[in-house]
DNA sequence: TCACTGACTGTCA
DNA sequence: ATGACAGCCAGTG
């Protein structure tokens, strides 16, 4: 692993407190690459440090989670976040393919703030 | 070594 | 209002 942006992403994600979530764009920005939002997910996709990197705390700009790529299932992910204290809201359909679960993280309340 | 792909986001039509 | 397209950078094959 060429310790680089991707490594920075892991550091940022690990720094997300429980009960809080961060968007890919936000992580990307904290990692020093506001345009690399895509790559943030890519980095987490490899997930070189399973158990150390709470990928489930990283959500879309809309508050929805990664479709189909959840570590154990979108339903499990929602339950886990909810258990950590993350608030979920119902009306998602802001975009087209996002918020398909019908429940998204209430970024207004639980988005991680540095 | 080179080329392609990719958990996204923002803007345009 | 919704739908579709393009852009960005770095890792993986």
Coordinates of N, CA and C (backbone and C1' of nucleotides) in Angstrom, one line a residue:
Chain A
X1 N 0.8 -1.2 0.0 CA 0.0 0.0 0.0 C 0.8 1.2 0.0
X2 N 0.8 1.9 -1.0 CA 1.5 3.2 -1.0 C 0.8 4.1 -0.1
X3 N 1.2 4.2 1.1 CA 0.6 5.1 2.0 C 0.3 6.5 1.4
X4 N -0.9 6.7 1.0 CA -1.3 8.0 0.4 C -2.7 8.4 0.7
X5 N -3.4 8.9 -0.3 CA -4.7 9.3 -0.1 C -5.6 8.2 0.6
X6 N -5.4 7.0 0.1 CA -6.2 5.9 0.6 C -5.9 5.7 2.1
X7 N -4.7 5.8 2.5 CA -4.3 5.7 3.9 C -5.0 6.8 4.7
X8 N -5.0 7.9 4.1 CA -5.6 9.1 4.8 C -7.1 8.8 5.0
X9 N -7.7 8.2 4.0 CA -9.1 7.9 4.1 C -9.4 7.0 5.3
X10 N -8.6 6.0 5.5 CA -8.8 5.1 6.6 C -8.6 5.9 8.0
X11 N -7.7 6.8 8.0 CA -7.5 7.5 9.2 C -8.7 8.4 9.6
X12 N -9.2 9.0 8.5 CA -10.4 9.8 8.7 C -11.6 9.0 9.1
X13 N -11.8 7.9 8.5 CA -13.0 7.1 8.7 C -12.9 6.5 10.2
X14 N -11.7 6.1 10.6 CA -11.5 5.6 11.9 C -11.7 6.7 13.0
X15 N -11.6 7.9 12.6 CA -11.8 9.0 13.5 C -13.2 9.4 13.6
X16 N -14.1 8.8 12.9 CA -15.5 9.1 13.0 C -16.0 8.5 14.3
X17 N -16.6 9.3 15.2 CA -17.1 8.8 16.4 C -18.4 8.0 16.3
X18 N -18.7 7.1 17.2 CA -19.9 6.3 17.1 C -21.1 7.1 17.2
X19 N -22.1 6.8 16.4 CA -23.3 7.5 16.4 C -23.3 8.7 15.5
X20 N -22.2 8.8 14.7 CA -22.0 9.8 13.7 C -21.7 9.2 12.4
X21 N -22.0 9.9 11.3 CA -21.6 9.4 10.0 C -21.0 10.5 9.2
X22 N -20.3 10.1 8.2 CA -19.7 11.1 7.3 C -20.0 10.8 5.8
X23 N -20.0 11.7 5.0 CA -20.3 11.5 3.6 C -18.9 11.2 2.9
X24 N -19.0 10.6 1.7 CA -17.8 10.3 1.0 C -17.1 11.6 0.6
X25 N -17.9 12.5 0.2 CA -17.3 13.8 -0.1 C -16.6 14.5 1.0
X26 N -17.2 14.3 2.2 CA -16.6 14.9 3.4 C -15.3 14.2 3.7
X27 N -15.3 12.9 3.7 CA -14.1 12.1 3.9 C -13.0 12.5 2.9
X28 N -13.4 12.6 1.7 CA -12.5 13.0 0.6 C -11.9 14.3 0.9
X29 N -12.7 15.2 1.4 CA -12.2 16.6 1.6 C -11.2 16.6 2.8
X30 N -11.5 15.8 3.8 CA -10.7 15.7 5.0 C -9.4 15.0 4.6
X31 N -9.5 14.2 3.6 CA -8.3 13.4 3.2 C -7.4 14.3 2.3
X32 N -8.0 15.4 1.9 CA -7.2 16.3 1.1 C -7.5 16.2 -0.4
X33 N -8.7 15.7 -0.7 CA -9.0 15.5 -2.1 C -10.6 15.6 -2.3
X34 N -11.1 16.8 -2.3 CA -12.5 17.1 -2.4 C -13.1 16.5 -3.7
X35 N -12.3 16.2 -4.7 CA -12.9 15.6 -5.9 C -12.8 14.1 -5.9
X36 N -12.2 13.6 -4.9 CA -12.0 12.1 -5.0 C -13.0 11.3 -4.2
X37 N -14.2 11.9 -4.1 CA -15.3 11.2 -3.4 C -15.4 9.8 -3.8
X38 N -15.3 9.6 -5.1 CA -15.4 8.2 -5.7 C -14.4 7.3 -5.1
X39 N -13.2 7.8 -5.1 CA -12.1 7.0 -4.6 C -12.2 6.6 -3.2
X40 N -12.9 7.4 -2.4 CA -13.0 7.1 -1.0 C -13.7 5.8 -0.9
X41 N -14.8 5.6 -1.6 CA -15.5 4.4 -1.6 C -14.6 3.2 -2.1
X42 N -13.9 3.5 -3.1 CA -13.0 2.5 -3.7 C -12.0 2.0 -2.6
X43 N -11.5 3.0 -1.9 CA -10.5 2.6 -0.9 C -11.1 1.8 0.2
X44 N -12.3 2.1 0.6 CA -13.0 1.3 1.6 C -13.4 0.0 1.1
X45 N -13.7 0.0 -0.2 CA -14.1 -1.3 -0.9 C -13.0 -2.4 -0.7
X46 N -11.8 -2.0 -0.8 CA -10.7 -2.9 -0.6 C -10.7 -3.3 0.9
X47 N -11.0 -2.3 1.7 CA -11.1 -2.5 3.2 C -9.9 -3.4 3.7
X48 N -8.7 -2.9 3.6 CA -7.5 -3.6 4.1 C -7.4 -3.8 5.6
X49 N -8.2 -3.1 6.3 CA -8.2 -3.2 7.8 C -9.6 -3.5 8.3
X50 N -10.1 -4.7 8.0 CA -11.5 -5.1 8.4 C -11.7 -5.0 9.9
X51 N -12.7 -4.4 10.3 CA -12.9 -4.4 11.8 C -12.4 -3.1 12.3
X52 N -11.4 -2.5 11.6 CA -10.8 -1.3 12.1 C -11.5 -0.1 11.4
X53 N -11.9 -0.3 10.2 CA -12.5 0.8 9.4 C -14.0 0.6 9.4
X54 N -14.7 1.5 10.1 CA -16.2 1.4 10.1 C -16.8 2.0 8.8
X55 N -16.7 1.2 7.8 CA -17.2 1.7 6.5 C -18.7 2.0 6.5
X56 N -19.4 1.4 7.5 CA -20.8 1.6 7.6 C -21.1 3.0 8.0
X57 N -20.1 3.7 8.5 CA -20.4 5.1 9.0 C -20.2 6.1 7.8
X58 N -19.8 5.5 6.7 CA -19.6 6.4 5.5 C -20.8 6.3 4.6
X59 N -21.5 7.4 4.4 CA -22.7 7.3 3.6 C -22.7 8.3 2.4
X60 N -23.7 8.2 1.6 CA -23.8 9.1 0.5 C -24.2 10.5 0.9
X61 N -24.1 11.4 0.0 CA -24.4 12.8 0.2 C -25.9 13.0 0.7
X62 N -26.7 12.1 0.3 CA -28.1 12.1 0.6 C -28.4 11.4 1.9
X63 N -27.4 10.7 2.4 CA -27.6 10.0 3.7 C -27.8 8.5 3.5
X64 N -28.0 8.1 2.3 CA -28.2 6.7 2.0 C -26.9 5.9 2.0
X65 N -27.0 4.6 2.1 CA -25.8 3.8 2.3 C -25.4 3.2 0.9
X66 N -24.3 2.5 0.9 CA -23.8 1.9 -0.4 C -24.8 0.8 -0.8
X67 N -25.4 0.8 -1.9 CA -26.3 -0.2 -2.4 C -25.7 -1.5 -2.7
X68 N -26.1 -2.6 -2.0 CA -25.6 -3.9 -2.3 C -24.2 -4.2 -1.9
X69 N -23.4 -3.2 -1.5 CA -22.1 -3.4 -1.1 C -21.9 -3.4 0.4
X70 N -23.0 -3.4 1.1 CA -22.9 -3.4 2.6 C -22.2 -4.6 3.0
X71 N -21.4 -4.5 4.0 CA -20.6 -5.6 4.6 C -21.4 -6.8 5.0
X72 N -22.7 -6.6 5.3 CA -23.5 -7.8 5.7 C -24.9 -7.6 5.3
X73 N -25.2 -6.5 4.6 CA -26.6 -6.3 4.1 C -27.1 -4.9 4.6
X74 N -27.8 -4.2 3.7 CA -28.2 -2.9 4.0 C -29.1 -2.8 5.3
X75 N -29.9 -3.9 5.5 CA -30.7 -3.9 6.6 C -29.9 -4.0 7.9
X76 N -28.9 -4.8 7.8 CA -28.0 -5.0 9.0 C -27.2 -3.7 9.3
X77 N -26.9 -3.0 8.2 CA -26.1 -1.8 8.3 C -27.0 -0.7 9.0
X78 N -28.2 -0.6 8.6 CA -29.1 0.4 9.1 C -29.3 0.1 10.6
X79 N -29.5 -1.2 11.0 CA -29.7 -1.6 12.4 C -28.4 -1.2 13.2
X80 N -27.3 -1.5 12.6 CA -26.0 -1.2 13.3 C -25.9 0.3 13.6
X81 N -26.1 1.1 12.6 CA -26.0 2.5 12.8 C -27.0 3.1 13.8
X82 N -28.2 2.5 13.6 CA -29.3 2.9 14.5 C -28.9 2.6 16.0
X83 N -28.3 1.5 16.1 CA -27.9 1.0 17.5 C -26.8 1.9 18.0
X84 N -26.0 2.4 17.2 CA -24.9 3.3 17.6 C -25.4 4.7 18.0
X85 N -26.7 4.9 17.7 CA -27.3 6.2 18.0 C -27.6 7.1 16.8
X86 N -27.4 6.6 15.7 CA -27.6 7.4 14.5 C -29.1 7.4 14.2
X87 N -29.6 8.6 13.9 CA -31.0 8.8 13.6 C -31.3 8.6 12.2
X88 N -32.4 7.9 11.9 CA -32.8 7.6 10.5 C -34.1 8.3 10.2
X89 N -34.2 8.8 9.0 CA -35.4 9.4 8.5 C -36.0 8.7 7.4
X90 N -37.3 8.9 7.1 CA -37.9 8.2 6.1 C -37.9 8.7 4.6
X91 N -38.3 9.9 4.4 CA -38.4 10.4 3.0 C -37.0 10.6 2.3
X92 N -36.6 9.7 1.5 CA -35.3 9.8 0.9 C -35.4 10.2 -0.5
X93 N -36.0 9.5 -1.4 CA -36.0 9.8 -2.8 C -35.6 11.1 -3.3
X94 N -34.5 11.6 -3.0 CA -34.0 12.9 -3.5 C -33.5 12.7 -4.9
X95 N -32.7 11.6 -5.0 CA -32.1 11.3 -6.3 C -32.9 10.1 -6.9
X96 N -32.3 9.4 -7.8 CA -33.0 8.3 -8.5 C -32.7 7.0 -7.8
X97 N -31.5 6.5 -7.9 CA -31.2 5.2 -7.4 C -30.7 5.2 -5.9
X98 N -30.8 6.3 -5.3 CA -30.3 6.4 -3.9 C -31.5 6.3 -3.0
X99 N -31.3 6.0 -1.7 CA -32.4 6.0 -0.8 C -33.3 4.9 -1.1
X100 N -32.8 3.8 -1.8 CA -33.7 2.7 -2.2 C -34.2 2.0 -1.0
X101 N -33.5 2.0 0.1 CA -33.9 1.3 1.3 C -35.2 1.9 1.9
X102 N -35.4 3.1 1.6 CA -36.5 3.8 2.2 C -36.2 4.5 3.5
X103 N -34.9 4.3 3.9 CA -34.4 5.0 5.1 C -33.0 5.5 4.9
X104 N -32.8 6.7 5.3 CA -31.5 7.3 5.2 C -31.1 7.9 6.5
X105 N -29.8 8.1 6.7 CA -29.3 8.7 7.9 C -29.7 10.2 7.9
X106 N -30.1 10.6 9.1 CA -30.4 12.0 9.3 C -29.2 12.9 9.4
X107 N -28.7 13.2 8.2 CA -27.4 14.0 8.2 C -27.5 15.3 9.0
X108 N -28.7 15.8 9.1 CA -29.0 17.1 9.8 C -28.6 16.9 11.3
X109 N -28.7 15.7 11.8 CA -28.4 15.4 13.2 C -27.2 14.6 13.4
X110 N -26.9 13.7 12.5 CA -25.8 12.8 12.8 C -24.6 12.9 11.9
X111 N -24.6 13.9 11.0 CA -23.4 14.0 10.2 C -22.2 14.5 11.1
X112 N -21.1 13.8 10.9 CA -19.9 14.1 11.7 C -19.4 15.5 11.5
X113 N -19.1 16.2 12.5 CA -18.6 17.5 12.4 C -17.2 17.6 13.0
X114 N -16.3 18.0 12.3 CA -14.9 18.2 12.9 C -15.1 19.4 13.7
Chain B
dT1 P 8.0 1.8 -14.5 O5' 7.1 1.5 -15.8 C5' 7.8 1.1 -17.0 C4' 6.8 1.1 -18.2 C3' 5.8 2.3 -18.1 O3' 5.6 2.8 -19.4 C1' 4.6 0.2 -17.9
dC2 P 4.5 4.0 -19.6 O5' 3.1 3.3 -19.9 C5' 3.1 2.2 -20.9 C4' 1.7 1.9 -21.3 C3' 0.7 3.1 -21.3 O3' -0.2 3.0 -22.4 C1' 0.1 1.5 -19.6
dA3 P -1.5 3.9 -22.5 O5' -2.6 3.0 -21.7 C5' -2.8 1.7 -22.1 C4' -4.2 1.2 -21.7 C3' -5.3 2.2 -21.7 O3' -6.5 1.7 -22.2 C1' -4.9 1.6 -19.5
dC4 P -7.9 2.4 -22.0 O5' -8.5 1.7 -20.6 C5' -8.4 0.3 -20.5 C4' -9.2 -0.2 -19.3 C3' -10.5 0.5 -19.1 O3' -11.6 -0.4 -18.8 C1' -9.2 0.9 -17.2
dT5 P -13.1 0.0 -18.6 O5' -13.3 -0.2 -17.1 C5' -12.7 -1.3 -16.4 C4' -12.6 -1.0 -14.9 C3' -14.0 -0.4 -14.4 O3' -14.4 -1.2 -13.3 C1' -12.1 1.0 -13.7
dG6 P -15.9 -1.2 -12.8 O5' -15.7 -0.2 -11.5 C5' -14.8 -0.7 -10.5 C4' -14.7 0.4 -9.4 C3' -16.1 1.1 -9.2 O3' -16.5 0.9 -7.8 C1' -14.4 2.8 -9.7
dA7 P -18.0 0.4 -7.7 O5' -18.5 1.3 -6.5 C5' -18.7 0.7 -5.2 C4' -19.4 1.7 -4.4 C3' -18.9 3.2 -4.4 O3' -19.9 4.1 -4.5 C1' -19.0 2.5 -2.2
dC8 P -20.1 5.1 -5.8 O5' -19.9 6.6 -5.3 C5' -19.3 6.9 -4.0 C4' -19.1 8.4 -3.9 C3' -20.4 9.2 -3.7 O3' -20.1 10.3 -2.9 C1' -19.5 9.7 -5.8
dT9 P -21.3 11.2 -2.5 O5' -21.1 12.4 -3.6 C5' -19.8 13.1 -3.6 C4' -19.9 14.3 -4.6 C3' -21.1 15.1 -4.5 O3' -20.8 16.5 -4.3 C1' -20.8 14.4 -6.7
dG10 P -22.0 17.6 -4.2 O5' -21.9 18.4 -5.5 C5' -20.6 18.6 -6.2 C4' -20.8 19.1 -7.6 C3' -22.0 20.1 -7.7 O3' -21.6 21.2 -8.4 C1' -22.3 18.3 -9.2
dT11 P -22.8 22.4 -8.7 O5' -23.0 22.2 -10.3 C5' -21.8 21.9 -11.1 C4' -22.3 21.7 -12.5 C3' -23.4 22.6 -13.0 O3' -23.1 23.1 -14.3 C1' -24.2 20.4 -13.2
dC12 P -24.1 24.1 -15.0 O5' -24.6 23.3 -16.3 C5' -23.7 22.5 -17.0 C4' -24.5 21.6 -18.0 C3' -25.6 22.3 -18.8 O3' -25.5 21.9 -20.1 C1' -26.5 20.5 -17.5
dA13 P -26.6 22.6 -21.2 O5' -27.7 21.4 -21.3 C5' -27.3 20.1 -21.6 C4' -28.6 19.3 -22.0 C3' -29.6 20.1 -22.7 O3' -30.1 19.4 -23.8 C1' -30.5 19.2 -20.7
Chain C
dA1 P -38.6 21.4 -7.0 O5' -39.0 20.3 -8.2 C5' -40.3 19.6 -8.1 C4' -40.4 18.7 -9.3 C3' -39.2 17.7 -9.3 O3' -39.6 16.4 -8.8 C1' -39.5 18.8 -11.4
dT2 P -38.5 15.4 -8.5 O5' -38.1 14.8 -9.9 C5' -39.2 14.3 -10.8 C4' -38.6 13.7 -12.1 C3' -37.5 12.7 -11.8 O3' -37.7 11.6 -12.8 C1' -36.6 14.5 -13.1
dG3 P -36.6 10.4 -12.7 O5' -35.6 10.8 -14.0 C5' -36.2 11.0 -15.2 C4' -35.1 11.1 -16.3 C3' -34.0 10.0 -16.1 O3' -33.7 9.4 -17.3 C1' -33.1 12.3 -16.1
dA4 P -32.5 8.3 -17.3 O5' -31.3 9.1 -17.9 C5' -31.5 10.1 -18.9 C4' -30.2 10.8 -19.3 C3' -29.0 9.9 -19.3 O3' -28.2 10.0 -20.5 C1' -28.7 11.8 -17.9
dC5 P -26.9 9.3 -20.7 O5' -25.8 10.5 -20.3 C5' -26.0 11.8 -20.8 C4' -24.8 12.7 -20.5 C3' -23.5 12.0 -20.7 O3' -22.5 12.8 -21.4 C1' -23.7 12.9 -18.5
dA6 P -21.0 12.2 -21.6 O5' -20.3 13.2 -20.5 C5' -20.5 14.6 -20.5 C4' -19.6 15.2 -19.4 C3' -18.2 14.8 -19.5 O3' -17.3 15.9 -19.4 C1' -19.1 14.3 -17.3
dG7 P -15.7 15.6 -19.3 O5' -15.5 15.7 -17.7 C5' -16.0 16.9 -17.0 C4' -15.4 16.9 -15.6 C3' -14.0 16.5 -15.5 O3' -13.3 17.4 -14.6 C1' -15.2 15.0 -14.2
dC8 P -11.7 17.5 -14.7 O5' -11.2 16.8 -13.3 C5' -11.7 17.3 -12.1 C4' -11.5 16.2 -11.0 C3' -10.2 15.4 -11.1 O3' -9.2 16.1 -10.3 C1' -12.0 13.9 -10.8
dC9 P -7.7 15.7 -10.6 O5' -7.5 14.4 -9.8 C5' -7.8 14.3 -8.4 C4' -7.5 13.0 -7.8 C3' -6.0 12.5 -8.1 O3' -5.4 12.1 -6.9 C1' -7.6 10.9 -8.9
dA10 P -3.9 11.7 -7.0 O5' -4.0 10.2 -6.5 C5' -5.0 9.8 -5.7 C4' -5.2 8.3 -5.7 C3' -3.9 7.5 -5.9 O3' -4.0 6.3 -5.1 C1' -5.4 7.0 -7.6
dG11 P -2.9 5.4 -4.7 O5' -3.6 3.9 -5.0 C5' -4.8 3.6 -4.3 C4' -5.5 2.4 -4.9 C3' -4.6 1.2 -5.0 O3' -5.4 0.0 -4.7 C1' -5.2 1.8 -7.2
dT12 P -4.7 -1.4 -4.6 O5' -5.2 -2.1 -5.9 C5' -6.6 -2.0 -6.3 C4' -6.8 -2.8 -7.6 C3' -6.0 -4.1 -7.6 O3' -6.7 -5.1 -8.2 C1' -5.5 -2.6 -9.5
dG13 P -6.1 -6.6 -8.5 O5' -6.0 -6.5 -10.1 C5' -7.1 -6.1 -10.9 C4' -6.8 -6.4 -12.4 C3' -6.0 -7.7 -12.6 O3' -6.4 -8.5 -13.7 C1' -4.8 -5.8 -13.5

